[in-house]
Short mmCIF file of C-alpha atoms and ligand atoms in Angstrom, two decimals:
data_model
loop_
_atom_site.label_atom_id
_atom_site.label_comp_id
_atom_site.label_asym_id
_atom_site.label_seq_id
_atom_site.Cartn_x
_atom_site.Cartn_y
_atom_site.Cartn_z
CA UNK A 1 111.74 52.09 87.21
CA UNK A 2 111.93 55.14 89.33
CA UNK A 3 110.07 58.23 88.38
CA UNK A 4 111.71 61.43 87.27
CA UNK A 5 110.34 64.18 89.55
CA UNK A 6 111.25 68.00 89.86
CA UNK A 7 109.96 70.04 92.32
CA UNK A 8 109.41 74.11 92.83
CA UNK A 9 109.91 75.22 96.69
CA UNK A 10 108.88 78.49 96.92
CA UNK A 11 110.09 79.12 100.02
CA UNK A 12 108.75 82.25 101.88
CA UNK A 13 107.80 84.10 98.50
CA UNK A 14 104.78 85.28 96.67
CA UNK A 15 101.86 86.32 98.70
CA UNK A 16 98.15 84.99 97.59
CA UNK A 17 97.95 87.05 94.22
CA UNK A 18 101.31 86.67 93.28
CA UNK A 19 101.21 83.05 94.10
CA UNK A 20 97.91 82.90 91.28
CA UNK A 21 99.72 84.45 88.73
CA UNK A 22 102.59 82.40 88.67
CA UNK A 23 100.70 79.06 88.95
CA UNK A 24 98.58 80.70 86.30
CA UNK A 25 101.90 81.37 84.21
CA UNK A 26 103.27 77.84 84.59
CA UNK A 27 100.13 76.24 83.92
CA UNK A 28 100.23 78.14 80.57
CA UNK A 29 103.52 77.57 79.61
CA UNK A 30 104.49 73.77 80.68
CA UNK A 31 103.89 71.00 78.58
CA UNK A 32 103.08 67.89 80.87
CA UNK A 33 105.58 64.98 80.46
CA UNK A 34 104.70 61.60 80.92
CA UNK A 35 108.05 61.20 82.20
CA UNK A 36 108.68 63.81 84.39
CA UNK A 37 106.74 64.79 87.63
CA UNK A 38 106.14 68.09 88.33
CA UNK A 39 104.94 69.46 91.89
CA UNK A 40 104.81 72.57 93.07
CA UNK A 41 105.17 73.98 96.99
CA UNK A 42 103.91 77.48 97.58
CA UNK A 43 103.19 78.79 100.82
CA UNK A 44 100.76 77.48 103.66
CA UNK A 45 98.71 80.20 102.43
CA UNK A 46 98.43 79.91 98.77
CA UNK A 47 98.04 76.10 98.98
CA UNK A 48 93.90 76.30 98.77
CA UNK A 49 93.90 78.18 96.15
CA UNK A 50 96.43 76.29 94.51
CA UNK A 51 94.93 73.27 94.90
CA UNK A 52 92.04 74.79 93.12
CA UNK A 53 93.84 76.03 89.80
CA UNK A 54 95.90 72.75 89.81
CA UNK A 55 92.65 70.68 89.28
CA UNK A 56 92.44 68.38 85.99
CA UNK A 57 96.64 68.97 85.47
CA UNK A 58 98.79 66.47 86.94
CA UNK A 59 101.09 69.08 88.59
CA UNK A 60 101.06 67.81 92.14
CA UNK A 61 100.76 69.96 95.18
CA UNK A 62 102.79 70.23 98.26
CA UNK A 63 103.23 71.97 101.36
CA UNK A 64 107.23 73.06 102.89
CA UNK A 65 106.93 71.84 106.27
CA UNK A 66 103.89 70.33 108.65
CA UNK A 67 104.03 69.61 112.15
CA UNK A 68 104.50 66.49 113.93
CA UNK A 69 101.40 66.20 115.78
CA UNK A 70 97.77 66.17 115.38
CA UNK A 71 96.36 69.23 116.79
CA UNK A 72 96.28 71.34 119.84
CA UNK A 73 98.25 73.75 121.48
CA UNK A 74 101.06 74.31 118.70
CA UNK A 75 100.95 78.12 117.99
CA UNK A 76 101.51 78.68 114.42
CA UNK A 77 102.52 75.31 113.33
CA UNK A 78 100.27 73.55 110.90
CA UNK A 79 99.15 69.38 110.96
CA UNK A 80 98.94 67.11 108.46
CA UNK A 81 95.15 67.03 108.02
CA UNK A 82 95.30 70.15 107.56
CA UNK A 83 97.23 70.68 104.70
CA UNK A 84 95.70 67.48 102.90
CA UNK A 85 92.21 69.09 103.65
CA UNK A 86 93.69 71.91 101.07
CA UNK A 87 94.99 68.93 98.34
CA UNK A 88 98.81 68.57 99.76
CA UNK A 89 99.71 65.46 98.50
CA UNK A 90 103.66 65.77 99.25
CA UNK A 91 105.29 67.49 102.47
CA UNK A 92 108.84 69.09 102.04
CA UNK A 93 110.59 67.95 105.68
CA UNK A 94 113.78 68.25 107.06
CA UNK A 95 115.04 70.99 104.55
CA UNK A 96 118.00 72.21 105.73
CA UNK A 97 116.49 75.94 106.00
CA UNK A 98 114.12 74.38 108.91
CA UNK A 99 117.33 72.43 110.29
CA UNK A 100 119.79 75.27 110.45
CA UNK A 101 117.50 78.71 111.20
CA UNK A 102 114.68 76.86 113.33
CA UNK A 103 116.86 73.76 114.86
CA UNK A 104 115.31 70.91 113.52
CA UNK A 105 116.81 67.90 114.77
CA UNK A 106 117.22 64.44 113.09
CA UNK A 107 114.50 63.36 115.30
CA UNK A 108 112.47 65.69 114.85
CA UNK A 109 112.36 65.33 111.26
CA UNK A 110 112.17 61.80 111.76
CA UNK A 111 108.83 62.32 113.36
CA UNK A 112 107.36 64.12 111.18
CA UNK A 113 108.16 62.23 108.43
CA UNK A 114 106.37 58.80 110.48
CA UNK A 115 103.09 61.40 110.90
CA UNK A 116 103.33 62.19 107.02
CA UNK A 117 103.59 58.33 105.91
CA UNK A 118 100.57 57.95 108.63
CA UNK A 119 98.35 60.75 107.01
CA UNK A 120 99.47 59.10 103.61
CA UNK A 121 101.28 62.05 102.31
CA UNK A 122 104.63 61.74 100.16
CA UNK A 123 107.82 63.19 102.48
CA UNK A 124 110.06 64.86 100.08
CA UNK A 125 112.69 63.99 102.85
CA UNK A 126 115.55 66.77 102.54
CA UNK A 127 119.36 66.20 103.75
CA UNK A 128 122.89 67.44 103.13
CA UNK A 129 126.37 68.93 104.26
CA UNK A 130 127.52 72.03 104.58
CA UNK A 131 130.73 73.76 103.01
CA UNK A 132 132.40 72.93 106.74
CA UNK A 133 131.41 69.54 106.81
CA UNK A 134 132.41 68.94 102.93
CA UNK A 135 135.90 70.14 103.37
CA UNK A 136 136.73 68.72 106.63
CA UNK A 137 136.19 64.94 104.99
CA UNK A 138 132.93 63.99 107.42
CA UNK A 139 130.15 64.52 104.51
CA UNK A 140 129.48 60.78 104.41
CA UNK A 141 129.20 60.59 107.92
CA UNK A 142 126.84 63.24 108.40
CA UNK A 143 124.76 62.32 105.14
CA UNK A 144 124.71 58.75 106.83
CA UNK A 145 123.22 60.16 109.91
CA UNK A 146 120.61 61.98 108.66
CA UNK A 147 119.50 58.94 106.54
CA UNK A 148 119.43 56.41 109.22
CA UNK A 149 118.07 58.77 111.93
CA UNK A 150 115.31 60.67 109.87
CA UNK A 151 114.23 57.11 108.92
CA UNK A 152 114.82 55.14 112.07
CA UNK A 153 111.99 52.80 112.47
CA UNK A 154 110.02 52.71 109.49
CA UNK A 155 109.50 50.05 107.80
CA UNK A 156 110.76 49.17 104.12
CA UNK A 157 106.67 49.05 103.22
CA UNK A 158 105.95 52.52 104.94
CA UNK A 159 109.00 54.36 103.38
CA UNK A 160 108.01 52.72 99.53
CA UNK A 161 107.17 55.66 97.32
CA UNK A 162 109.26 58.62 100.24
CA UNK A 163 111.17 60.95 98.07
CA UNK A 164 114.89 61.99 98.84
CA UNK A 165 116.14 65.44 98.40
CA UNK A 166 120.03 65.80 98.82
CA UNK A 167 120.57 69.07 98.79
CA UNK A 168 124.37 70.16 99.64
CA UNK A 169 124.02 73.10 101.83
CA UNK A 170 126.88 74.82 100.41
CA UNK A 171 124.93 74.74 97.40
CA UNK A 172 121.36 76.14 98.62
CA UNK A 173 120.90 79.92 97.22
CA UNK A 174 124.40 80.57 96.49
CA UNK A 175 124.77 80.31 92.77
CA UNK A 176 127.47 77.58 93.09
CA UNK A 177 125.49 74.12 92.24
CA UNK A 178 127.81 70.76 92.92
CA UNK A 179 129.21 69.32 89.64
CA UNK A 180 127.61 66.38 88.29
CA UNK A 181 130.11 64.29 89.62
CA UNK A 182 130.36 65.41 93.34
CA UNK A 183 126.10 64.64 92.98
CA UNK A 184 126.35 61.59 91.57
CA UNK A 185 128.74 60.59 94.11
CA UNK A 186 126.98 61.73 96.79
CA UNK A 187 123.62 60.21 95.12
CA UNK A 188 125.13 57.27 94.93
CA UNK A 189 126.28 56.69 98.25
CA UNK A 190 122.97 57.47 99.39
CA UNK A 191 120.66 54.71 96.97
CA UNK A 192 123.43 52.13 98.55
CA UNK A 193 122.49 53.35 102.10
CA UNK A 194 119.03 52.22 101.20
CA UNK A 195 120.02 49.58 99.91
CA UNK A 196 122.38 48.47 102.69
CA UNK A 197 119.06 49.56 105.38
CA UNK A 198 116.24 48.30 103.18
CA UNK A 199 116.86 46.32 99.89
CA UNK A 200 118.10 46.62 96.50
CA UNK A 201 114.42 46.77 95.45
CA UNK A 202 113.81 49.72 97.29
CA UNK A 203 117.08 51.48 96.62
CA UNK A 204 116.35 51.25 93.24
CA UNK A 205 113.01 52.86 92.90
CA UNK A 206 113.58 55.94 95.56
CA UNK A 207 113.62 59.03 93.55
CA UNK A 208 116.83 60.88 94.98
CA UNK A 209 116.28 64.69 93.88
CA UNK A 210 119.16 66.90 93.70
CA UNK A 211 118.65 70.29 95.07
CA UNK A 212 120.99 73.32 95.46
CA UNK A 213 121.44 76.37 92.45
CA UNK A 214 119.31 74.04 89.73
CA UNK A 215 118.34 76.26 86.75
CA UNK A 216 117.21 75.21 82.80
CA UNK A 217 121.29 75.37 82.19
CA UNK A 218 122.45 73.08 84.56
CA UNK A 219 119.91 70.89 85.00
CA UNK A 220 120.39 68.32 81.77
CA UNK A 221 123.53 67.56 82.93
CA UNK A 222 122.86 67.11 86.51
CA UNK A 223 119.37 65.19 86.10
CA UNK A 224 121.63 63.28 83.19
CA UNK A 225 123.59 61.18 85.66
CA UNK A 226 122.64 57.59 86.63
CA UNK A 227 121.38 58.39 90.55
CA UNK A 228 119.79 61.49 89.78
CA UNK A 229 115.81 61.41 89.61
CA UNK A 230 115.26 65.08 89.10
CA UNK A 231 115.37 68.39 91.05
CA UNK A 232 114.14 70.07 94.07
CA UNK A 233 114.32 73.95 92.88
CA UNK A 234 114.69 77.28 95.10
CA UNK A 235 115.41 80.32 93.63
CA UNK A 236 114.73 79.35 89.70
CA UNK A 237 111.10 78.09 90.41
CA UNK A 238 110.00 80.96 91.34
CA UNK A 239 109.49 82.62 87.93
CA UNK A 240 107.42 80.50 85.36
CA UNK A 241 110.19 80.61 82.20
CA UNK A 242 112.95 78.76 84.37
CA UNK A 243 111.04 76.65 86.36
CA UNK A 244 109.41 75.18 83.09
CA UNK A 245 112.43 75.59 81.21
CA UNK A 246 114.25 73.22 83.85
CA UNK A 247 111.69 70.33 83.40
CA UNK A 248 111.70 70.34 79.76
CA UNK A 249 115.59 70.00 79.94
CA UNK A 250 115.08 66.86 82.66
P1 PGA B 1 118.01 76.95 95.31
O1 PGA B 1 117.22 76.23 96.51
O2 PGA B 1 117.57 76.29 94.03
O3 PGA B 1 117.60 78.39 95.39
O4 PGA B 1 119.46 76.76 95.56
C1 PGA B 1 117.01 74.85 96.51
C2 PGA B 1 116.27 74.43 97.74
O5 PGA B 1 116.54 74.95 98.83
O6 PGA B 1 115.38 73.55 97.69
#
């Protein structure tokens, strides 16, 4: 069986203090599931000291992005190695933030995702339409896309264990979260995708997250349907009371 797994992207908030207090807060607060998976993805910064307070609970740690290569003469990007030497188990890639305002391509993502497998860290492998694409009828196609080209060449082994993320665009900071049906739907397309690329076997034990306007009132309903293993959160993570509310109604 496939695990249930919700997720907290903080995005580009909290700076170090703020970042201890809330991971402080939820630590206090949640009551660990044996069921659900909770992990957590502050900032590049924070994710030291994270690592840190997070020791001896099983909330797992994860960075938003890495880069593609190794080392050298990257300015400002950040490698694998480095953020498992601060306890990253899980890398956030392809979200559609680092696809639409810094131009990540499918292969790009792609790449990174082969370097995360490599380094043994868990993708949390992001895709999804936008409003544009919804309405004009090519959603499918371009959820298609994304699948076959962020995965293109790794094997059914390598990719055992990678977490999905669709996350309708449309739906991304914007209050208005898909219904459960237009979800399931797409979820569902996308677990026969894998199973159409890979195998049934696989397709059925890929966690496919939903992202996009999750909070504690939604999310029963949405994590409720058959093809949806949890939640990739935004805004609601960032304050303890919702994000923890949120897994307790998973
Ligand atoms: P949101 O963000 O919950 O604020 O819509 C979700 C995400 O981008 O992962």
């Amino acid at each position: 069986m496939r695990q249930k797994i919700v997720a907290g992207n903080w995005k580009m908030n909290n700076d170090l203090n703020e970042s201890v207090t809330l991971i402080n807060e939820i630590k206090e607060s949640l009551v660990e599931r044996e069921d659900v998976k909770v992990i957590i993805a502050p900032t590049f910064i924070a994710l030291d000291k994270a690592s840190q307070l997070l020791s001896g609970t099983n909330i797992g740690l994860s960075a938003q992005n890495m880069c593609s290569e190794d080392s050298g003469a990257f300015t400002g990007a950040i490698s694998a190695n480095m953020i498992k030497s601060v306890g990253c188990e899980y890398v956030i890639l392809g979200h559609s933030e680092r696809r639409t305002i810094f131009g990540e391509t499918d292969k790009l993502v792609n790449a990174k995702i082969k370097k995360a497998i490599a380094k043994n860290l868990t993708p949390i492998f992001c895709i999804g339409e936008t409003l544009e694409e919804r309405e004009s009828g090519e959603m499918k196609n371009v959820i298609e896309k994304q699948v076959r080209e962020g995965l293109d060449g790794i094997s059914e082994t390598d990719l055992a264990g990678t977490i999905v993320a669709y996350e309708p665009v449309w739906a991304i900071g914007t209050g208005k979260v898909a219904t459960p049906e237009q979800a399931q739907e797409v979820h569902a397309f996308i677990r026969n995708l894998l199973k159409e690329m890979y195998s049934e076997e696989l397709a059925e034990n890929t966690t496919i997250q939903y992202g996009g306007s999750v909070k504690p009132e939604n999310a029963t309903e949405l994590i409720g349907q058959n093809d949806i293993d949890g939640a990739l959160v935004g805004g609601a993570c960032l304050k303890a009371d919702s994000f923890v509310a949120i897994i307790k109604n998973a």
